[in-house]
């Protein structure tokens, strides 16, 4: 399901854009949820979304400042700006906007942008781990995951910039991961994409993290890692 938010301080335009998006997605049988917000502060207080439609000329918090705050806290939502003023286009790309639509929004253009976003999100979902962190649904690309560990019934997903805790079982998670991941220890799953080297009971990652390697999994780890390197063309 694609999670969408629309933020526009003019009530009539907010209702119209929200309904247009619903009609387009219903027409193409896309599963979605959508929420409408009349100001940026209300949106900031809520969970993350997959797609954000933001009016630029809002008060008291304009769309560009809202986008900067979202990006600063690590929000990776796809941003589509809605505005009557083309001069904001350059600023919009500074916050990695996906697109920029001019008011009044052309329905065919809106449909094209929405379908492109849906296709992109579907592709990303197939190459990412999706899980619940409390009431928040998160999606993290496989290539960004260094390793996962379980401790006291919680799984800790380690990235370069953060560690993300959530409830789950490592056995169930293991089946959701591609073959670039390996269960090197009963409490650890490591991503071969980030393995620098290993020996005996230790795996070193490219960010200098150290992950334990159990003795009984050592041989299987070596074979799986060699197969991974051959697939990449690093071993002939």
mmCIF file of C-alpha atoms in Angstrom:
data_model
loop_
_atom_site.group_PDB
_atom_site.id
_atom_site.type_symbol
_atom_site.label_atom_id
_atom_site.label_comp_id
_atom_site.label_asym_id
_atom_site.label_seq_id
_atom_site.Cartn_x
_atom_site.Cartn_y
_atom_site.Cartn_z
ATOM 1 C CA UNK A 1 0.000 0.000 0.000
ATOM 2 C CA UNK A 2 1.247 3.462 -0.937
ATOM 3 C CA UNK A 3 0.936 6.096 1.792
ATOM 4 C CA UNK A 4 0.208 9.600 0.479
ATOM 5 C CA UNK A 5 -0.174 12.994 2.142
ATOM 6 C CA UNK A 6 -1.430 16.224 0.586
ATOM 7 C CA UNK A 7 -0.577 19.532 2.280
ATOM 8 C CA UNK A 8 -2.345 22.686 1.042
ATOM 9 C CA UNK A 9 -3.622 25.628 3.101
ATOM 10 C CA UNK A 10 -6.496 26.491 0.749
ATOM 11 C CA UNK A 11 -9.341 24.158 1.726
ATOM 12 C CA UNK A 12 -11.010 23.972 -1.714
ATOM 13 C CA UNK A 13 -7.719 23.199 -3.471
ATOM 14 C CA UNK A 14 -6.785 20.660 -0.795
ATOM 15 C CA UNK A 15 -10.068 18.803 -1.249
ATOM 16 C CA UNK A 16 -9.868 18.956 -5.037
ATOM 17 C CA UNK A 17 -6.292 17.663 -5.284
ATOM 18 C CA UNK A 18 -6.992 14.908 -2.763
ATOM 19 C CA UNK A 19 -10.027 13.754 -4.731
ATOM 20 C CA UNK A 20 -8.139 13.911 -8.035
ATOM 21 C CA UNK A 21 -5.409 11.672 -6.617
ATOM 22 C CA UNK A 22 -8.009 9.206 -5.292
ATOM 23 C CA UNK A 23 -9.789 9.057 -8.650
ATOM 24 C CA UNK A 24 -6.549 8.411 -10.555
ATOM 25 C CA UNK A 25 -5.372 5.650 -8.210
ATOM 26 C CA UNK A 26 -8.818 4.030 -8.097
ATOM 27 C CA UNK A 27 -8.889 4.060 -11.903
ATOM 28 C CA UNK A 28 -5.594 2.123 -11.990
ATOM 29 C CA UNK A 29 -6.500 -0.198 -9.060
ATOM 30 C CA UNK A 30 -3.620 1.018 -6.884
ATOM 31 C CA UNK A 31 -3.776 0.231 -3.162
ATOM 32 C CA UNK A 32 -3.258 3.433 -1.185
ATOM 33 C CA UNK A 33 -4.050 5.471 1.905
ATOM 34 C CA UNK A 34 -4.251 9.253 1.741
ATOM 35 C CA UNK A 35 -4.382 12.028 4.328
ATOM 36 C CA UNK A 36 -4.965 15.747 3.854
ATOM 37 C CA UNK A 37 -3.326 18.495 5.914
ATOM 38 C CA UNK A 38 -4.109 22.203 5.932
ATOM 39 C CA UNK A 39 -0.683 23.240 7.274
ATOM 40 C CA UNK A 40 2.879 21.978 7.429
ATOM 41 C CA UNK A 41 3.140 21.788 11.213
ATOM 42 C CA UNK A 42 0.329 19.226 11.311
ATOM 43 C CA UNK A 43 2.156 17.105 8.746
ATOM 44 C CA UNK A 44 5.445 17.328 10.650
ATOM 45 C CA UNK A 45 3.785 15.811 13.701
ATOM 46 C CA UNK A 46 2.659 12.688 11.813
ATOM 47 C CA UNK A 47 4.279 9.506 10.539
ATOM 48 C CA UNK A 48 6.315 9.258 7.352
ATOM 49 C CA UNK A 49 4.629 8.905 3.965
ATOM 50 C CA UNK A 50 5.745 7.461 0.638
ATOM 51 C CA UNK A 51 4.565 10.447 -1.416
ATOM 52 C CA UNK A 52 4.042 14.050 -0.335
ATOM 53 C CA UNK A 53 2.211 16.667 -2.383
ATOM 54 C CA UNK A 54 3.211 20.031 -0.922
ATOM 55 C CA UNK A 55 1.951 23.492 -1.745
ATOM 56 C CA UNK A 56 4.879 25.926 -1.647
ATOM 57 C CA UNK A 57 3.083 29.153 -0.707
ATOM 58 C CA UNK A 58 1.607 27.998 2.616
ATOM 59 C CA UNK A 59 1.415 29.853 5.891
ATOM 60 C CA UNK A 60 2.903 29.893 8.467
ATOM 61 C CA UNK A 61 5.301 27.177 7.238
ATOM 62 C CA UNK A 62 5.859 27.182 3.483
ATOM 63 C CA UNK A 63 6.345 23.996 1.499
ATOM 64 C CA UNK A 64 10.061 24.444 0.897
ATOM 65 C CA UNK A 65 10.845 24.973 4.585
ATOM 66 C CA UNK A 66 8.630 22.010 5.458
ATOM 67 C CA UNK A 67 10.573 19.879 2.962
ATOM 68 C CA UNK A 68 13.913 21.015 4.425
ATOM 69 C CA UNK A 69 12.791 20.033 7.931
ATOM 70 C CA UNK A 70 11.572 16.673 6.715
ATOM 71 C CA UNK A 71 14.857 15.973 4.919
ATOM 72 C CA UNK A 72 16.843 17.105 7.981
ATOM 73 C CA UNK A 73 15.187 14.422 10.105
ATOM 74 C CA UNK A 74 15.881 11.723 7.517
ATOM 75 C CA UNK A 75 12.544 11.642 5.700
ATOM 76 C CA UNK A 76 12.979 10.087 2.229
ATOM 77 C CA UNK A 77 9.429 10.640 0.949
ATOM 78 C CA UNK A 78 8.965 11.381 -2.747
ATOM 79 C CA UNK A 79 8.164 15.100 -2.937
ATOM 80 C CA UNK A 80 5.887 16.721 -5.490
ATOM 81 C CA UNK A 81 5.514 20.488 -5.177
ATOM 82 C CA UNK A 82 2.333 22.277 -6.202
ATOM 83 C CA UNK A 83 2.588 26.018 -6.874
ATOM 84 C CA UNK A 84 1.530 28.868 -9.117
ATOM 85 C CA UNK A 85 5.081 30.241 -9.311
ATOM 86 C CA UNK A 86 7.746 28.692 -11.551
ATOM 87 C CA UNK A 87 10.594 30.625 -9.907
ATOM 88 C CA UNK A 88 10.649 28.100 -7.034
ATOM 89 C CA UNK A 89 11.709 25.238 -9.306
ATOM 90 C CA UNK A 90 15.440 25.435 -8.498
ATOM 91 C CA UNK A 91 14.756 25.548 -4.745
ATOM 92 C CA UNK A 92 12.497 22.516 -5.127
ATOM 93 C CA UNK A 93 15.332 20.430 -6.549
ATOM 94 C CA UNK A 94 17.548 21.427 -3.616
ATOM 95 C CA UNK A 95 15.384 19.196 -1.419
ATOM 96 C CA UNK A 96 15.400 16.333 -3.957
ATOM 97 C CA UNK A 97 11.895 16.947 -5.253
ATOM 98 C CA UNK A 98 10.588 14.309 -7.648
ATOM 99 C CA UNK A 99 8.440 16.742 -9.610
ATOM 100 C CA UNK A 100 7.006 20.227 -9.759
ATOM 101 C CA UNK A 101 3.395 20.870 -10.849
ATOM 102 C CA UNK A 102 2.015 24.291 -11.753
ATOM 103 C CA UNK A 103 -1.454 25.393 -10.616
ATOM 104 C CA UNK A 104 -4.042 24.771 -11.868
ATOM 105 C CA UNK A 105 -2.844 21.176 -11.909
ATOM 106 C CA UNK A 106 -3.398 19.421 -15.228
ATOM 107 C CA UNK A 107 -5.087 16.064 -14.596
ATOM 108 C CA UNK A 108 -3.174 14.218 -17.306
ATOM 109 C CA UNK A 109 0.131 15.517 -15.944
ATOM 110 C CA UNK A 110 -0.890 14.558 -12.397
ATOM 111 C CA UNK A 111 -1.791 11.067 -13.610
ATOM 112 C CA UNK A 112 1.578 10.671 -15.372
ATOM 113 C CA UNK A 113 3.510 11.773 -12.276
ATOM 114 C CA UNK A 114 1.469 9.541 -9.948
ATOM 115 C CA UNK A 115 1.921 6.442 -12.085
ATOM 116 C CA UNK A 116 5.662 7.045 -12.386
ATOM 117 C CA UNK A 117 5.874 7.351 -8.610
ATOM 118 C CA UNK A 118 3.850 4.167 -8.091
ATOM 119 C CA UNK A 119 6.129 2.267 -10.462
ATOM 120 C CA UNK A 120 9.245 3.624 -8.732
ATOM 121 C CA UNK A 121 7.962 2.743 -5.258
ATOM 122 C CA UNK A 122 7.048 -0.772 -6.386
ATOM 123 C CA UNK A 123 10.581 -1.312 -7.692
ATOM 124 C CA UNK A 124 12.077 0.078 -4.477
ATOM 125 C CA UNK A 125 9.855 -2.162 -2.379
ATOM 126 C CA UNK A 126 11.203 -5.238 -4.184
ATOM 127 C CA UNK A 127 14.736 -4.159 -3.256
ATOM 128 C CA UNK A 128 14.105 -3.094 0.321
ATOM 129 C CA UNK A 129 13.208 -4.483 3.728
ATOM 130 C CA UNK A 130 9.812 -3.297 4.953
ATOM 131 C CA UNK A 131 8.955 -3.562 8.648
ATOM 132 C CA UNK A 132 6.942 -1.897 11.404
ATOM 133 C CA UNK A 133 8.645 0.270 14.013
ATOM 134 C CA UNK A 134 5.814 0.857 16.437
ATOM 135 C CA UNK A 135 3.032 2.467 14.374
ATOM 136 C CA UNK A 136 5.553 3.591 11.752
ATOM 137 C CA UNK A 137 6.103 1.532 8.600
ATOM 138 C CA UNK A 138 9.686 1.776 7.364
ATOM 139 C CA UNK A 139 11.299 0.681 4.133
ATOM 140 C CA UNK A 140 15.099 0.436 4.002
ATOM 141 C CA UNK A 141 16.953 -0.545 0.800
ATOM 142 C CA UNK A 142 18.896 -3.784 1.158
ATOM 143 C CA UNK A 143 22.153 -2.162 0.050
ATOM 144 C CA UNK A 144 22.020 0.270 2.997
ATOM 145 C CA UNK A 145 21.834 -2.517 5.581
ATOM 146 C CA UNK A 146 25.205 -3.462 7.087
ATOM 147 C CA UNK A 147 23.985 -6.202 9.400
ATOM 148 C CA UNK A 148 21.129 -7.192 11.677
ATOM 149 C CA UNK A 149 21.307 -8.519 15.199
ATOM 150 C CA UNK A 150 18.756 -9.788 17.673
ATOM 151 C CA UNK A 151 18.942 -8.960 21.373
ATOM 152 C CA UNK A 152 16.252 -9.289 24.051
ATOM 153 C CA UNK A 153 13.507 -10.041 21.513
ATOM 154 C CA UNK A 154 14.358 -6.942 19.480
ATOM 155 C CA UNK A 155 16.044 -6.765 16.103
ATOM 156 C CA UNK A 156 18.587 -4.019 15.531
ATOM 157 C CA UNK A 157 19.113 -3.028 11.912
ATOM 158 C CA UNK A 158 22.492 -1.342 11.481
ATOM 159 C CA UNK A 159 23.122 1.266 8.796
ATOM 160 C CA UNK A 160 26.082 3.609 8.446
ATOM 161 C CA UNK A 161 24.172 6.558 9.856
ATOM 162 C CA UNK A 162 21.824 4.909 12.370
ATOM 163 C CA UNK A 163 20.704 1.787 14.187
ATOM 164 C CA UNK A 164 17.004 0.996 13.851
ATOM 165 C CA UNK A 165 15.338 -1.171 16.541
ATOM 166 C CA UNK A 166 12.084 -3.040 15.953
ATOM 167 C CA UNK A 167 10.325 -6.152 17.211
ATOM 168 C CA UNK A 168 10.656 -9.303 15.162
ATOM 169 C CA UNK A 169 12.218 -12.738 14.822
ATOM 170 C CA UNK A 170 15.500 -13.266 13.026
ATOM 171 C CA UNK A 171 14.299 -16.578 11.584
ATOM 172 C CA UNK A 172 11.348 -14.892 9.887
ATOM 173 C CA UNK A 173 13.465 -11.973 8.739
ATOM 174 C CA UNK A 174 16.094 -14.265 7.213
ATOM 175 C CA UNK A 175 13.561 -15.632 4.713
ATOM 176 C CA UNK A 176 12.732 -12.095 3.530
ATOM 177 C CA UNK A 177 16.310 -11.228 2.596
ATOM 178 C CA UNK A 178 18.130 -11.881 -0.707
ATOM 179 C CA UNK A 179 21.151 -14.203 -0.955
ATOM 180 C CA UNK A 180 23.542 -11.289 -0.397
ATOM 181 C CA UNK A 181 22.710 -11.757 3.300
ATOM 182 C CA UNK A 182 24.044 -14.604 5.437
ATOM 183 C CA UNK A 183 23.207 -15.841 8.951
ATOM 184 C CA UNK A 184 26.761 -15.871 10.300
ATOM 185 C CA UNK A 185 25.724 -16.372 13.922
ATOM 186 C CA UNK A 186 22.485 -17.314 15.668
ATOM 187 C CA UNK A 187 22.071 -13.639 16.608
ATOM 188 C CA UNK A 188 23.488 -11.970 13.479
ATOM 189 C CA UNK A 189 22.787 -11.652 9.760
ATOM 190 C CA UNK A 190 25.457 -9.871 7.726
ATOM 191 C CA UNK A 191 25.275 -8.236 4.296
ATOM 192 C CA UNK A 192 28.031 -9.543 1.987
ATOM 193 C CA UNK A 193 27.961 -6.184 0.165
ATOM 194 C CA UNK A 194 29.682 -4.664 3.203
ATOM 195 C CA UNK A 195 32.042 -7.500 4.202
ATOM 196 C CA UNK A 196 35.663 -6.353 4.077
ATOM 197 C CA UNK A 197 37.298 -9.590 5.251
ATOM 198 C CA UNK A 198 36.814 -12.406 7.758
ATOM 199 C CA UNK A 199 38.722 -15.060 9.647
ATOM 200 C CA UNK A 200 37.964 -17.676 12.291
ATOM 201 C CA UNK A 201 35.283 -16.123 14.529
ATOM 202 C CA UNK A 202 35.130 -12.564 13.203
ATOM 203 C CA UNK A 203 33.738 -10.653 10.226
ATOM 204 C CA UNK A 204 34.970 -7.116 9.522
ATOM 205 C CA UNK A 205 32.711 -4.716 7.644
ATOM 206 C CA UNK A 206 33.628 -1.757 5.462
ATOM 207 C CA UNK A 207 32.576 0.730 8.163
ATOM 208 C CA UNK A 208 34.947 -0.983 10.651
ATOM 209 C CA UNK A 209 32.117 -2.754 12.500
ATOM 210 C CA UNK A 210 32.924 -6.242 13.787
ATOM 211 C CA UNK A 211 30.383 -9.068 13.671
ATOM 212 C CA UNK A 212 30.848 -12.504 15.271
ATOM 213 C CA UNK A 213 31.091 -15.610 13.079
ATOM 214 C CA UNK A 214 30.139 -18.864 14.777
ATOM 215 C CA UNK A 215 32.456 -21.846 14.352
ATOM 216 C CA UNK A 216 29.750 -24.146 13.025
ATOM 217 C CA UNK A 217 28.781 -21.602 10.336
ATOM 218 C CA UNK A 218 32.373 -20.762 9.325
ATOM 219 C CA UNK A 219 32.652 -23.202 6.419
ATOM 220 C CA UNK A 220 29.193 -22.409 5.041
ATOM 221 C CA UNK A 221 29.945 -18.696 5.349
ATOM 222 C CA UNK A 222 33.163 -19.101 3.354
ATOM 223 C CA UNK A 223 31.417 -21.015 0.563
ATOM 224 C CA UNK A 224 28.526 -18.548 0.384
ATOM 225 C CA UNK A 225 30.896 -15.571 0.358
ATOM 226 C CA UNK A 226 32.981 -17.139 -2.424
ATOM 227 C CA UNK A 227 29.815 -17.738 -4.460
ATOM 228 C CA UNK A 228 28.811 -14.099 -3.886
ATOM 229 C CA UNK A 229 32.214 -12.870 -5.095
ATOM 230 C CA UNK A 230 32.026 -15.054 -8.204
ATOM 231 C CA UNK A 231 28.598 -13.683 -9.067
ATOM 232 C CA UNK A 232 30.043 -10.184 -8.796
ATOM 233 C CA UNK A 233 32.974 -11.141 -10.978
ATOM 234 C CA UNK A 234 35.536 -10.546 -8.225
ATOM 235 C CA UNK A 235 36.785 -14.164 -8.338
ATOM 236 C CA UNK A 236 37.558 -16.135 -11.494
#
